[in-house]
Amino acid sequence: MPLHHLKTLRDRLKTSRAGAGETPVTFADSNPVFEIVALGVRSGVADGNLSSYLIRPLGTNEAVICDAGTLGHGLKRAEARGVLNDIPIMPDSALSRAGHVLKQTVRAYLISHAHLDHVAGLVLSSPEDTPKPIYALPETNALLAEHLFNGRIWGAMGDKGPEPRIGKYSYKDMEAGESQNIEGSGLEITAWPLSHASTTSTAFLIQHHGRAILYMGDTQADQPDGPQNLHELWEAIAPLVRDKKLHTIIMGVTYPDEQPDNALCGQLRPKDLLQSLRDLGHVCGGRHHIRGLRVLVGHVKETFHEGSNPVQHLYRELQDGNDIGIHFMMAEQSARYLV
C-alpha cells in the first residue's frame, strides 16, 4: 500500500481524546470498512494468546468477538498498545477502555466451536461481562450450556442448561446458510459448518453495508470420502468474492507441511490451505478472481522447542506455494487491521 495512503488513513483515525495520539495500524486498505483487532492468534501452549478477534465496522461503537480463547487479557494488551483508542467511549467513564469495549462495544460472541482454546477467555471474563447473545451452531451452544456453563465447571451463565441459571448469555442457535441480524447492531451474520476432527466447527460471514469479512474456525481439508464443507463454503461466498465485496478471510494454519496426515488433529498445513484456495478460485470462475484476496492467518501451534519460529516457517511455506496471488498476513496479537 502506498505510504501516503497509510499516512492519510492514520491522520483520519486519530482519536478524539486529547493527548491520546494516533491509533496504531498494522495494515490498512485504501478504503477500509472494518477494523480487526487481534486479541489472540495462536494455538498450543500460548495460553495468553489464543484465538480471538474483535471485528467492528469503522465509525461505530458496535463490535463482535469471533471466538474468545483470550479475551480479557487480549483487550488489556490491546489497550496498552493503543489499538483501542479509535473506539468511542463514554466521557468520564469509570471503566478502563478495555472494560468499556467488553461491556459496551461488544454486542455478541460468534463461537466457532467449544474447544477450550476458543472459549477459555469467554469463561474467565464472564463474571465481569454484560448480558450478550452467543451465536453458534446448535451443537456448539449445546456443548457450552451442558458442559461448560453448567454450574459445575463454571457458573451457568447462559439461558439454557442445568438450573439454577444466571442467564447472562442468551444462546442463539444458527441454521447453516441462513442470515441473522445481530441484536443492537447493523451487522448481519451467516454460519456454515466446518469439519474439525470429532466436532463441528463454523465459518461466519459478517456483513455490513454490502461489504463482508469471513471468519473461519478450525477446519481440516475436505477428504474425498467425507463432507465437502470447505467446497460448499466457497460456493456460498463466491459471488461476494467475484463482486469484490469480500476482500478478507481470517483462518488458521496450524502445522508445517511435513506434519503427517495422521497427526493433523483436524487442522490445516500450508499446502492444504493453498489447495483449498485454488478450489475457491476455480469455484469463482478463475484464479484472477482471488488474486489479491487477503488471508489473515492465525492458529499457528506454539511449542516448547527452543529457537524455533513456527510463524515464520509457515509463512515461508505459504509464500513458496503461493501461485494464486493471495496476500497472506500472519496475525499478530494486539495488531490492528483496517480492511
Coordinates of C-alpha atoms in Angstrom, one line a residue:
M1 CA 0.0 0.0 0.0
P2 CA 1.4 3.5 -0.9
L3 CA 2.8 5.2 2.2
H4 CA 0.9 8.4 1.5
H5 CA -2.4 6.4 1.7
L6 CA -1.4 4.9 5.1
K7 CA -0.5 8.3 6.5
T8 CA -3.8 9.8 5.3
L9 CA -5.7 7.0 6.9
R10 CA -3.8 7.3 10.2
D11 CA -4.4 11.0 10.3
R12 CA -8.1 10.4 9.7
L13 CA -8.3 7.8 12.5
K14 CA -6.7 9.8 15.3
T15 CA -8.6 9.5 18.5
S16 CA -10.7 12.4 19.6
R17 CA -9.5 12.1 23.2
A18 CA -6.9 14.9 23.7
G19 CA -3.3 13.7 24.1
A20 CA -4.0 10.1 23.3
G21 CA -2.1 10.3 19.9
E22 CA -2.5 8.1 16.9
T23 CA -4.2 4.7 16.9
P24 CA -1.6 2.2 15.7
V25 CA -2.3 0.4 12.4
T26 CA -0.6 -2.8 11.3
F27 CA -2.3 -2.9 7.9
A28 CA -4.7 -0.5 6.2
D29 CA -6.6 -0.8 3.0
S30 CA -7.1 2.4 1.0
N31 CA -10.8 2.3 1.6
P32 CA -11.5 0.2 4.7
V33 CA -14.9 -0.7 6.1
F34 CA -13.9 -3.0 9.0
E35 CA -11.5 -2.9 11.9
I36 CA -10.0 -6.2 13.1
V37 CA -8.2 -6.2 16.4
A38 CA -6.3 -9.5 17.1
L39 CA -6.9 -10.3 20.8
G40 CA -5.3 -13.7 20.5
V41 CA -3.8 -15.5 17.4
R42 CA -2.1 -18.8 18.4
S43 CA -2.8 -22.3 19.5
G44 CA -0.9 -24.8 21.6
V45 CA 0.9 -23.7 24.8
A46 CA 0.4 -19.9 24.3
D47 CA -2.4 -19.7 26.8
G48 CA -2.4 -15.9 26.9
N49 CA -2.6 -15.6 23.1
L50 CA -5.4 -17.9 21.9
S51 CA -7.8 -17.4 19.0
S52 CA -10.0 -14.3 19.4
Y53 CA -10.7 -11.4 17.0
L54 CA -12.7 -8.2 17.6
I55 CA -14.4 -7.1 14.4
R56 CA -16.0 -3.6 14.2
P57 CA -17.4 -1.5 11.3
L58 CA -15.3 1.7 11.4
G59 CA -17.0 4.7 12.8
T60 CA -19.4 2.7 15.0
N61 CA -19.5 1.5 18.6
E62 CA -20.7 -1.9 17.6
A63 CA -18.4 -5.0 17.5
V64 CA -18.5 -8.7 17.7
I65 CA -15.9 -11.1 19.1
C66 CA -15.1 -14.1 16.9
D67 CA -14.0 -16.9 19.3
A68 CA -12.7 -16.0 22.7
G69 CA -9.7 -18.1 23.6
T70 CA -8.1 -15.0 25.0
L71 CA -10.5 -12.2 25.9
G72 CA -9.8 -10.0 29.0
H73 CA -6.1 -10.4 28.7
G74 CA -6.2 -9.7 25.0
L75 CA -8.3 -6.5 25.5
K76 CA -5.9 -5.2 28.2
R77 CA -2.9 -5.8 25.9
A78 CA -4.7 -4.1 23.0
E79 CA -5.5 -1.1 25.3
A80 CA -1.8 -0.9 26.4
R81 CA -0.7 -0.8 22.8
G82 CA -3.2 1.9 22.0
V83 CA -5.1 0.0 19.3
L84 CA -8.5 0.5 21.0
N85 CA -8.1 4.3 21.0
D86 CA -10.3 4.8 18.0
I87 CA -13.3 3.1 19.7
P88 CA -15.7 5.7 21.1
I89 CA -16.3 5.5 24.9
M90 CA -18.4 7.4 27.3
P91 CA -16.7 10.5 28.7
D92 CA -15.6 10.3 32.3
S93 CA -16.3 6.6 32.4
A94 CA -15.0 4.8 35.5
L95 CA -14.1 1.8 33.3
S96 CA -10.8 1.3 31.5
R97 CA -11.0 1.5 27.8
A98 CA -10.7 -2.4 27.7
G99 CA -13.5 -2.6 30.2
H100 CA -15.7 -0.3 28.2
V101 CA -15.1 -2.3 25.0
L102 CA -16.0 -5.6 26.7
K103 CA -19.1 -4.2 28.4
Q104 CA -20.5 -1.7 25.9
T105 CA -18.9 -2.1 22.4
V106 CA -19.0 -5.8 22.0
R107 CA -22.6 -6.7 21.1
A108 CA -22.2 -10.5 20.6
Y109 CA -19.9 -13.5 20.5
L110 CA -19.6 -15.7 17.5
I111 CA -18.2 -19.0 18.7
S112 CA -17.0 -21.5 16.1
H113 CA -16.7 -24.5 18.4
A114 CA -16.4 -25.3 22.1
H115 CA -12.7 -26.3 22.3
L116 CA -11.0 -24.6 25.2
D117 CA -8.5 -22.6 23.1
H118 CA -11.5 -20.9 21.6
V119 CA -13.7 -20.2 24.7
A120 CA -11.4 -20.0 27.7
G121 CA -11.4 -16.2 27.7
L122 CA -15.1 -16.1 27.4
V123 CA -15.4 -18.2 30.5
L124 CA -12.9 -16.3 32.6
S125 CA -14.3 -12.9 31.6
S126 CA -17.9 -13.8 32.1
P127 CA -18.3 -12.6 35.7
E128 CA -17.3 -9.0 34.6
D129 CA -19.3 -9.1 31.3
T130 CA -22.7 -7.6 30.5
P131 CA -25.6 -9.6 29.0
K132 CA -25.0 -10.6 25.4
P133 CA -26.0 -13.2 22.8
I134 CA -23.8 -16.1 21.8
Y135 CA -24.3 -17.0 18.2
A136 CA -23.2 -20.5 17.2
L137 CA -24.4 -23.7 15.5
P138 CA -26.7 -25.7 17.8
E139 CA -24.1 -28.3 18.6
T140 CA -21.7 -25.7 19.9
N141 CA -24.2 -23.9 22.0
A142 CA -25.4 -27.2 23.5
L143 CA -21.8 -28.0 24.5
L144 CA -21.3 -24.7 26.1
A145 CA -24.6 -24.9 28.0
E146 CA -24.3 -28.6 29.1
H147 CA -20.6 -29.0 29.7
L148 CA -19.0 -25.6 30.4
F149 CA -21.5 -23.0 31.7
N150 CA -23.3 -25.7 33.7
G151 CA -22.9 -24.7 37.4
R152 CA -20.2 -27.3 37.9
I153 CA -17.3 -26.4 35.6
W154 CA -18.3 -22.7 35.7
G155 CA -21.4 -20.8 36.6
A156 CA -24.5 -21.4 34.5
M157 CA -24.0 -18.1 32.6
G158 CA -26.5 -19.0 29.8
D159 CA -30.2 -19.1 29.4
K160 CA -30.1 -22.9 28.7
G161 CA -28.7 -25.9 30.5
P162 CA -28.8 -27.0 34.1
E163 CA -30.6 -24.9 36.7
P164 CA -30.3 -22.6 38.6
R165 CA -29.1 -20.4 35.7
I166 CA -27.6 -17.0 35.9
G167 CA -28.8 -16.3 32.4
K168 CA -26.3 -13.6 31.4
Y169 CA -25.8 -15.0 27.9
S170 CA -28.5 -15.9 25.5
Y171 CA -27.7 -18.8 23.2
K172 CA -28.7 -18.0 19.6
D173 CA -28.7 -21.2 17.5
M174 CA -27.9 -20.6 13.9
E175 CA -29.1 -22.6 10.8
A176 CA -26.4 -23.2 8.2
G177 CA -26.6 -20.8 5.4
E178 CA -29.4 -18.6 6.9
S179 CA -28.6 -15.0 7.8
Q180 CA -29.4 -13.3 11.1
N181 CA -29.1 -9.7 12.2
I182 CA -27.1 -9.2 15.4
E183 CA -29.3 -7.6 18.1
G184 CA -28.4 -3.9 18.7
S185 CA -26.1 -3.6 15.7
G186 CA -26.1 -3.1 11.9
L187 CA -24.3 -6.4 11.4
E188 CA -25.6 -9.4 9.5
I189 CA -24.1 -12.9 10.0
T190 CA -24.3 -16.2 8.3
A191 CA -22.8 -19.5 9.5
W192 CA -21.7 -22.7 7.7
P193 CA -20.3 -25.9 9.3
L194 CA -16.7 -26.9 9.0
S195 CA -15.2 -30.3 9.6
H196 CA -12.8 -30.4 12.6
A197 CA -11.7 -33.8 13.9
S198 CA -14.6 -35.2 16.0
T199 CA -16.5 -31.9 16.4
T200 CA -18.2 -29.4 14.1
S201 CA -16.5 -26.0 13.7
T202 CA -18.0 -22.9 12.0
A203 CA -17.3 -20.3 9.4
F204 CA -19.0 -16.9 10.0
L205 CA -19.7 -14.4 7.2
I206 CA -20.0 -10.9 8.7
Q207 CA -21.7 -8.2 6.5
H208 CA -22.1 -4.5 6.9
H209 CA -23.5 -2.2 4.2
G210 CA -22.7 -4.6 1.4
R211 CA -19.1 -5.4 2.5
A212 CA -18.1 -8.6 4.2
I213 CA -15.4 -10.5 6.2
L214 CA -15.2 -14.2 6.5
Y215 CA -14.0 -15.7 9.9
M216 CA -13.3 -19.4 9.9
G217 CA -12.8 -21.5 13.0
D218 CA -10.6 -24.6 12.9
T219 CA -11.0 -26.7 9.9
Q220 CA -9.5 -29.7 8.2
A221 CA -9.1 -30.2 4.4
D222 CA -12.0 -31.8 2.6
Q223 CA -11.5 -35.5 2.1
P224 CA -12.7 -37.4 -1.0
D225 CA -14.8 -39.8 1.2
G226 CA -16.0 -37.2 3.6
P227 CA -18.1 -34.0 3.9
Q228 CA -17.1 -31.2 1.4
N229 CA -17.7 -28.4 3.8
L230 CA -14.9 -26.1 2.5
H231 CA -16.0 -26.5 -1.1
E232 CA -19.6 -25.8 -0.1
L233 CA -18.5 -22.7 1.8
W234 CA -16.6 -21.5 -1.3
E235 CA -19.7 -22.0 -3.4
A236 CA -21.7 -19.9 -1.0
I237 CA -19.3 -16.9 -0.8
A238 CA -18.0 -17.0 -4.4
P239 CA -20.5 -14.3 -5.6
L240 CA -19.1 -11.9 -2.9
V241 CA -15.5 -12.6 -3.9
R242 CA -16.3 -12.1 -7.6
D243 CA -18.1 -8.9 -6.9
K244 CA -15.2 -7.6 -4.7
K245 CA -17.4 -7.3 -1.7
L246 CA -15.4 -9.9 0.3
H247 CA -11.7 -9.0 0.5
T248 CA -10.5 -10.6 3.7
I249 CA -10.7 -14.1 5.2
I250 CA -9.4 -14.9 8.7
M251 CA -8.4 -18.6 9.1
G252 CA -5.9 -20.9 10.7
V253 CA -2.9 -22.9 9.6
T254 CA -1.6 -24.9 12.5
Y255 CA 1.2 -27.3 11.3
P256 CA 4.0 -27.2 8.8
D257 CA 3.9 -29.2 5.6
E258 CA 5.9 -32.0 7.0
Q259 CA 3.3 -32.9 9.6
P260 CA 1.9 -36.4 8.8
D261 CA -1.7 -36.8 7.7
N262 CA -2.5 -38.9 10.7
A263 CA -1.3 -36.2 13.2
L264 CA -3.2 -33.2 12.0
C265 CA -5.9 -33.3 14.6
G266 CA -8.4 -31.7 12.2
Q267 CA -6.2 -28.8 11.2
L268 CA -4.5 -27.4 8.1
R269 CA -1.0 -27.2 6.8
P270 CA 0.1 -24.5 4.3
K271 CA -0.2 -26.9 1.4
D272 CA -3.8 -27.8 2.5
L273 CA -4.8 -24.2 2.7
L274 CA -3.3 -23.3 -0.7
Q275 CA -5.0 -26.2 -2.4
S276 CA -8.4 -25.2 -0.9
L277 CA -7.9 -21.6 -2.0
R278 CA -7.1 -22.9 -5.5
D279 CA -10.5 -24.6 -5.3
L280 CA -12.1 -21.2 -4.3
G281 CA -10.5 -19.7 -7.4
H282 CA -12.0 -22.5 -9.6
V283 CA -15.4 -22.0 -8.0
C284 CA -15.2 -18.3 -8.6
G285 CA -14.6 -18.9 -12.3
G286 CA -10.8 -18.4 -12.4
R287 CA -7.9 -17.6 -10.3
H288 CA -7.9 -14.0 -11.3
H289 CA -11.0 -13.5 -9.1
I290 CA -8.9 -14.3 -5.9
R291 CA -5.7 -12.5 -6.9
G292 CA -5.1 -10.0 -4.1
L293 CA -7.5 -11.7 -1.7
R294 CA -6.3 -11.1 1.9
V295 CA -6.0 -14.1 4.2
L296 CA -5.1 -13.2 7.8
V297 CA -3.5 -16.4 9.1
G298 CA -3.7 -17.4 12.8
H299 CA -3.8 -20.5 15.0
V300 CA -0.2 -21.4 14.4
K301 CA 0.8 -24.1 17.0
E302 CA 3.1 -22.8 19.7
T303 CA 5.6 -25.3 21.2
F304 CA 8.4 -25.5 23.7
H305 CA 11.0 -26.1 21.0
E306 CA 13.9 -23.7 21.7
G307 CA 14.9 -21.5 18.8
S308 CA 12.0 -22.4 16.5
N309 CA 9.9 -19.7 14.8
P310 CA 6.8 -21.6 13.6
V311 CA 5.1 -18.4 12.4
Q312 CA 8.0 -17.5 10.1
H313 CA 8.3 -21.1 8.9
L314 CA 4.6 -21.4 8.0
Y315 CA 4.7 -18.0 6.3
R316 CA 7.6 -19.2 4.1
E317 CA 5.8 -22.3 3.1
L318 CA 2.7 -20.4 2.3
Q319 CA 4.6 -17.9 0.1
D320 CA 6.7 -20.7 -1.6
G321 CA 3.5 -22.3 -2.8
N322 CA 1.5 -19.1 -3.5
D323 CA 0.9 -19.4 -7.2
I324 CA -2.5 -17.8 -7.0
G325 CA -1.7 -14.3 -5.8
I326 CA -3.1 -14.4 -2.3
H327 CA -2.0 -11.7 0.1
F328 CA -1.1 -13.6 3.2
M329 CA -0.7 -11.8 6.5
M330 CA 0.4 -13.6 9.7
A331 CA -1.8 -12.4 12.5
E332 CA -0.1 -10.8 15.5
Q333 CA -1.6 -10.3 18.9
S334 CA -2.7 -6.7 19.6
A335 CA -2.3 -5.8 15.9
R336 CA -5.0 -3.7 14.2
Y337 CA -6.0 -4.3 10.6
L338 CA -8.3 -2.0 8.6
V339 CA -9.9 -3.8 5.7

